[in-house]
XYZ file of C-alpha atoms in Angstrom:
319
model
C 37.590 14.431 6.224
C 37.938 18.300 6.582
C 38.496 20.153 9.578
C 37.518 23.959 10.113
C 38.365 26.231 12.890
C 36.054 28.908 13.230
C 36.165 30.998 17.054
C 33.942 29.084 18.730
C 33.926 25.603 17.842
C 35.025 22.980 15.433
C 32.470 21.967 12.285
C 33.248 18.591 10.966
C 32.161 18.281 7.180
C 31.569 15.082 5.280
C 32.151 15.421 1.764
C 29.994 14.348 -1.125
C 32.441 10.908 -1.672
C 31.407 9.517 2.182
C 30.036 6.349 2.531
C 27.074 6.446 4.658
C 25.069 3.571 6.496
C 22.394 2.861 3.920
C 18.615 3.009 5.835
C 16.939 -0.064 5.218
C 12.778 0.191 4.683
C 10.552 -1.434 6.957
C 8.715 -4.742 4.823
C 5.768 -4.722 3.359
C 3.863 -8.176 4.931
C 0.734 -10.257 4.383
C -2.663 -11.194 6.127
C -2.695 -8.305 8.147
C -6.665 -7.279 9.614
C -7.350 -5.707 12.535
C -11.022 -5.070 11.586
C -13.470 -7.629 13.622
C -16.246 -10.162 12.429
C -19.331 -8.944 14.391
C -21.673 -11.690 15.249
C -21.120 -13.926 12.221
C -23.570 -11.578 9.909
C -22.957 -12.684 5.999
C -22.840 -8.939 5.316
C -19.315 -7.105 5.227
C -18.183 -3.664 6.282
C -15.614 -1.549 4.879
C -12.338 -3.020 5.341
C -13.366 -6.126 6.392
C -11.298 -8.250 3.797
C -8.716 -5.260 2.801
C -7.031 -8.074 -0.012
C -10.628 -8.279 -2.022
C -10.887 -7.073 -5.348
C -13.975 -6.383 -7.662
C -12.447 -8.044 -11.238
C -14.487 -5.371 -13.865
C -14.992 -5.641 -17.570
C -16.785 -2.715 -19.110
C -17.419 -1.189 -15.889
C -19.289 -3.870 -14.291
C -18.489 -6.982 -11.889
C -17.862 -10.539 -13.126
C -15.181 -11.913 -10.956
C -13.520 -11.631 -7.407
C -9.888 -11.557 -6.789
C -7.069 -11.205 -4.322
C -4.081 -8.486 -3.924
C -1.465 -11.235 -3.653
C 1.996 -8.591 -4.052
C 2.068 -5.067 -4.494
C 1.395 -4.789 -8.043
C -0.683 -8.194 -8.763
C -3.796 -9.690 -8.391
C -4.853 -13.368 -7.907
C -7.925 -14.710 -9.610
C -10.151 -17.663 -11.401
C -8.670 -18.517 -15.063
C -12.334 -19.299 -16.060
C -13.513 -15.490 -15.440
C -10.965 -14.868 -18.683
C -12.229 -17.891 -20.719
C -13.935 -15.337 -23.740
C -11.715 -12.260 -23.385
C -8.188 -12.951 -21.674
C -7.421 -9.264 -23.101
C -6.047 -7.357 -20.093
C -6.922 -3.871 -21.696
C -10.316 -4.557 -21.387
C -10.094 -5.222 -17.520
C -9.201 -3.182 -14.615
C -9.533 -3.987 -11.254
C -10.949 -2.025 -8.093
C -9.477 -2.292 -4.225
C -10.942 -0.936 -1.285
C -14.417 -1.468 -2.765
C -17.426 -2.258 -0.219
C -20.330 -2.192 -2.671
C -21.335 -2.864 -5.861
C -23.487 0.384 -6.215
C -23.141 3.268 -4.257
C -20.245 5.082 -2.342
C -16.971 3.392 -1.864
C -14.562 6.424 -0.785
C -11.528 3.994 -0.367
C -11.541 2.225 -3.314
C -8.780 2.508 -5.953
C -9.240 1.407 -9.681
C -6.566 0.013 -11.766
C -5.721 -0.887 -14.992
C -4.530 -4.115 -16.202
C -1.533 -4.747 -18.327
C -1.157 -8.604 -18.222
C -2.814 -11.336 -17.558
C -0.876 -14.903 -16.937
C -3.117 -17.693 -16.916
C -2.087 -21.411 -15.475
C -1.982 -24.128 -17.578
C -2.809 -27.207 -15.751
C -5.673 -30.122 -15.719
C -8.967 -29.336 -14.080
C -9.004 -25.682 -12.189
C -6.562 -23.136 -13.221
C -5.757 -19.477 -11.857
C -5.108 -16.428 -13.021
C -2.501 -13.405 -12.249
C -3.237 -9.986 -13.323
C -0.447 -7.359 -13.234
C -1.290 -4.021 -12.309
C -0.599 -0.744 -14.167
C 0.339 1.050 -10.382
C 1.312 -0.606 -7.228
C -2.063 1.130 -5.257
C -0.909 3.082 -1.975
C -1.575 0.255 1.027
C -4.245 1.606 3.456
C -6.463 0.121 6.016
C -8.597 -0.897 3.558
C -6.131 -2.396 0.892
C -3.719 -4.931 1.761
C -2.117 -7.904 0.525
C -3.203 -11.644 1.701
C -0.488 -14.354 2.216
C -0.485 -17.206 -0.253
C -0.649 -20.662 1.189
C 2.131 -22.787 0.410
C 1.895 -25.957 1.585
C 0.265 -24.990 5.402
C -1.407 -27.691 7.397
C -5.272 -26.060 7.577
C -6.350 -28.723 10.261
C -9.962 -29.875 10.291
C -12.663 -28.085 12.216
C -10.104 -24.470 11.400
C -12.738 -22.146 10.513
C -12.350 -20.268 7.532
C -14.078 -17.264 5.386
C -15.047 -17.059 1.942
C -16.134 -13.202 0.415
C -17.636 -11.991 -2.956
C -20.548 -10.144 -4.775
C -23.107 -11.218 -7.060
C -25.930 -9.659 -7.848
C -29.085 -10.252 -6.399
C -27.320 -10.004 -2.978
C -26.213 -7.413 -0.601
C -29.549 -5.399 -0.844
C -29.518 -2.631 -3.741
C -25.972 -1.617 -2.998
C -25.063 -5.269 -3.607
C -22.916 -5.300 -0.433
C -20.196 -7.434 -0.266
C -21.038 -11.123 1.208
C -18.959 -13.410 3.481
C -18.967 -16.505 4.228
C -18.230 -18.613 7.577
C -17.276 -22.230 7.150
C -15.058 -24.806 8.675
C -12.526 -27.358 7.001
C -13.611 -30.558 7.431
C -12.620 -34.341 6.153
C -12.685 -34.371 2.360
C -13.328 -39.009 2.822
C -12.583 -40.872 -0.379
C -12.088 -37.651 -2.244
C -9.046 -36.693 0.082
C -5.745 -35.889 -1.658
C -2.731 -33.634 -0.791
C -4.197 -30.941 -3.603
C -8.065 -31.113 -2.311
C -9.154 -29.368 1.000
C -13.228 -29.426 1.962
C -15.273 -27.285 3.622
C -19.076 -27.172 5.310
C -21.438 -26.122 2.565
C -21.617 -22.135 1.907
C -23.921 -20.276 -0.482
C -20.996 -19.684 -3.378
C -22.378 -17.967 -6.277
C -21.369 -17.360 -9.918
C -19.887 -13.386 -8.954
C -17.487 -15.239 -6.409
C -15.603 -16.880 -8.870
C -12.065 -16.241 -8.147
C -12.319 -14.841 -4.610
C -10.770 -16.630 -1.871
C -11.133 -19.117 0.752
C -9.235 -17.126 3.900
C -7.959 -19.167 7.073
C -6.048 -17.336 9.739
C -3.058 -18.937 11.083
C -0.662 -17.892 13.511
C -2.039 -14.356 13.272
C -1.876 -13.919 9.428
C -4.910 -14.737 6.966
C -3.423 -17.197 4.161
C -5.363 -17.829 1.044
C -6.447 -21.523 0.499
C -8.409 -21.433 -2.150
C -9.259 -19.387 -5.775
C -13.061 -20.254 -5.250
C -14.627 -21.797 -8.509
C -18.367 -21.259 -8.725
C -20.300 -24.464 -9.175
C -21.945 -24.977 -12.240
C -25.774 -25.465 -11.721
C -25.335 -29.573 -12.478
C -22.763 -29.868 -10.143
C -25.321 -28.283 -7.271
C -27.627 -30.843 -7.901
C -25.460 -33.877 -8.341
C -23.349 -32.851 -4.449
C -25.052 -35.541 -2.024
C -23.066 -34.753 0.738
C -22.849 -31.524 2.666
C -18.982 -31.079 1.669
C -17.318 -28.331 -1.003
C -14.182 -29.897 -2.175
C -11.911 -27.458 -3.576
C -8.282 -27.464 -5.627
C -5.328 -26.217 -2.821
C -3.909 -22.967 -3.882
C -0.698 -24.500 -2.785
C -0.897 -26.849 -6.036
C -0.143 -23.985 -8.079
C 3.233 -22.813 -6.113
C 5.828 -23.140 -9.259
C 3.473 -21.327 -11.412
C 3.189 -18.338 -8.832
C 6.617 -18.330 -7.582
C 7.382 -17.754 -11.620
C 4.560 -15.352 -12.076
C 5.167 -13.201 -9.189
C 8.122 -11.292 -8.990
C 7.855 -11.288 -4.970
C 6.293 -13.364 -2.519
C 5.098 -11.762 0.576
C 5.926 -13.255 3.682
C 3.818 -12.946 7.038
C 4.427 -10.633 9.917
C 5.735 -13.492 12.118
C 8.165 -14.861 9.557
C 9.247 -11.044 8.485
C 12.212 -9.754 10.314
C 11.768 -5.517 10.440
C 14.867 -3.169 10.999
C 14.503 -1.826 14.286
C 13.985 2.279 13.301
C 15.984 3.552 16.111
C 19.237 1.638 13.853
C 18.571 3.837 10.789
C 21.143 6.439 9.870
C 20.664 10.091 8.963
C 20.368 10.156 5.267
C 22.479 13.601 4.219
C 23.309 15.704 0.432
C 26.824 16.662 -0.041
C 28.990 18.049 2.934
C 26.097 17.950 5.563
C 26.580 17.467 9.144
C 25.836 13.885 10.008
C 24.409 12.109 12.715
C 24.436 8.543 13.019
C 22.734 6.725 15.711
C 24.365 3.206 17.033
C 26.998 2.611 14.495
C 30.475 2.207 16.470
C 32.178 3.620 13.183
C 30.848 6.794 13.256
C 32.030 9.989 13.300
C 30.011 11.251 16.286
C 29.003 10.193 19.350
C 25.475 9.204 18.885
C 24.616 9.924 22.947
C 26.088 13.243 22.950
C 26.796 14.263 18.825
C 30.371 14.935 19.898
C 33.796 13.828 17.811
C 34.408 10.333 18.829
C 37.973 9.329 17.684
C 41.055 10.648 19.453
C 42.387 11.981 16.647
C 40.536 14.737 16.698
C 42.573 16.193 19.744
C 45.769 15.017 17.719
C 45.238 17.409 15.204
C 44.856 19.903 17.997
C 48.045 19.014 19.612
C 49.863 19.292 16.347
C 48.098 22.802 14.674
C 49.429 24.393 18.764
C 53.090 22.816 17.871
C 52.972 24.095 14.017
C 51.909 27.936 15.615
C 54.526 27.434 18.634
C 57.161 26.590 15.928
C 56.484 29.676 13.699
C 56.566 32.570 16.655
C 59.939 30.565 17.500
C 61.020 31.346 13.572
C-alpha cells in the first residue's frame, strides 16, 4: 500500500496486485411463476408456463418441451424417432401461439440432441446454441427427483396441437389431480385423472407445485389411438421423470435447484469491484481498508506513519 500527502487530505491507493473480495452472483433457480390460473379455463395466457417450449422442425410445431438449465431443453425421445439431426431443429421460448404475435418469444438453434436409452419411454435433451436472456416469460422448471407427489396434489399439463386454441392455436392446459395408479402402481409410474392429451403435447410436461416451486413429473407421451380405446379406467399412468435421474444428472451440466433449497448472497455483502489503483470501498468485510460506516482509514497504522514522517521532518531541521 501507497500513501500520498497532498494539502488537504490523505488518498489511499490500491495497486493493480490487491486482492479484492470477489462478488459472488445471485443464483439462477427453478419453478418460479407468479402469473395466476384464472378460473380453471384450458386456454393459456402469455407467461403462464414461462419453462414451455414449441419443439420446431422446418418452421412448424411437432413437439413440446421444457427449459430444464440455462442452455437445455427437456423433451419426448419419440418426437426425434425419423430425424434425431439437431440442425434441423430449433426451439422457441416465450411463445403463446402457434400463429400470430408472440413478442416474447426467443428462437434457438439446436446443436445436440442426447437421447435416453432405456426400455419403454425414453427422453430427450436438446442443447441450445445461446443460453436465452431469462424474462418473465422464460424460465427454467425444476426437475423432479425422487419428490413424494401425494394423491389428490393437483397438477397441470400444457401443449399445442392443431385443431385447438382457435386459429391462433393458443396454447392449452390442462388441470388434473394425481391419483392411485392400483395394480399398475410402481415407484417409476405416477397416475393422473383423465385429460385431453393430444399428439402436439408429446414431450411437454406434467407440472406439480410443491413447496412454492413447480417440479416437472412427467415428459408427457401422447397416446397412440389403440391405446385410447383399450384405457377402461379413467386413470393416465405415466413413466416418473425421476426414473431418468443418472441419465440427466450426466446430460446436464447443471441442475437447478429451487428457491427454497437455494441459498442467495445477501447484496448488501458484495464488494466494490475496482481497475488498477482505484479507491476502494468495501462494505462489511472486517479486513478492509476503510471503514465501511464512515469510508475512513481503519487500521492504526495509518496515524503511525504520521507520527513517524513529523519525527523524520523534526530530525532534519535539527541537522
Amino acid at each position: 500500500m501507497q500513501a500520498y500527502i497532498t494539502n488537504t487530505a490523505t488518498t489511499i491507493i490500491i495497486p493493480a496486485t490487491a486482492t479484492l473480495l470477489p462478488t459472488t452472483p445471485q443464483s439462477v433457480v427453478c419453478g418460479l411463476w407468479t402469473s395466476h390460473i384464472s378460473g380453471g379455463t384450458s386456454v393459456a395466457i402469455a407467461g403462464s408456463w414461462p419453462w414451455m417450449a414449441s419443439l420446431q422442425k422446418n418452421g412448424s410445431h411437432v413437439c413440446g418441451g421444457t427449459l430444464v438449465a440455462l442452455d437445455s431443453v427437456l423433451s419426448n425421445a419419440d418426437c426425434f424417432s425419423s430425424s434425431p439431426v439437431a440442425s434441423e431443429w430449433t426451439v422457441v421460448l416465450g411463445r403463446l401461439k402457434l400463429n400470430g404475435s408472440n413478442p416474447f418469444e426467443v428462437t434457438l438453434n439446436v446443436t445436440n440432441i442426447t437421447l435416453s436409452n432405456t426400455t419403454g419411454t425414453n427422453i430427450a435433451i436438446l442443447r441450445l446454441s445461446a443460453q436465452p436472456t431469462l424474462t418473465d416469460y422464460i424460465q427454467p422448471i425444476c426437475l423432479d427427483s425422487g419428490r413424494t407427489f401425494a394423491e389428490g396434489l393437483a397438477c397441470w399439463a400444457a401443449g399445442w396441437s392443431p385443431g385447438r386454441g382457435g386459429a391462433e392455436e393458443v396454447m392449452q392446459q390442462f388441470n388434473t389431480s394425481v391419483v392411485n395408479c392400483g395394480s399398475s402402481s410402481s415407484s417409476e409410474s405416477i397416475c393422473t385423472d383423465v385429460f385431453a392429451l393430444q399428439q402436439g403435447d408429446s414431450g411437454g410436461p406434467l407440472m406439480c407445485k410443491e413447496d412454492g416451486s413447480w417440479f416437472q413429473a412427467v415428459v408427457l407421451t401422447a397416446p397412440s389411438p389403440p391405446a385410447r380405446r383399450r384405457r377402461e379406467t379413467p386413470v393416465m399412468t405415466f413413466t416418473r421423470l425421476s426414473s431418468f435421474d443418472s441419465f440427466l444428472t450426466e446430460t446436464l451440466e447443471t441442475r437447478l435447484s429451487p428457491a427454497s433449497n437455494t441459498t442467495i448472497s445477501d447484496p448488501t455483502n458484495v464488494s466494490v469491484t475496482t481497475t488498477a489503483s482505484s479507491t476502494y470501498t468495501s462494505t462489511t468485510d472486517s479486513n478492509s481498508v476503510f471503514d465501511s460506516s464512515e469510508g475512513r482509514p481503519a487500521h492504526s497504522f495509518i496515524f503511525v506513519f504520521f507520527h513517524l514522517l513529523s519525527l523524520a521532518f523534526c530530525l532534519q531541521l535539527c541537522l
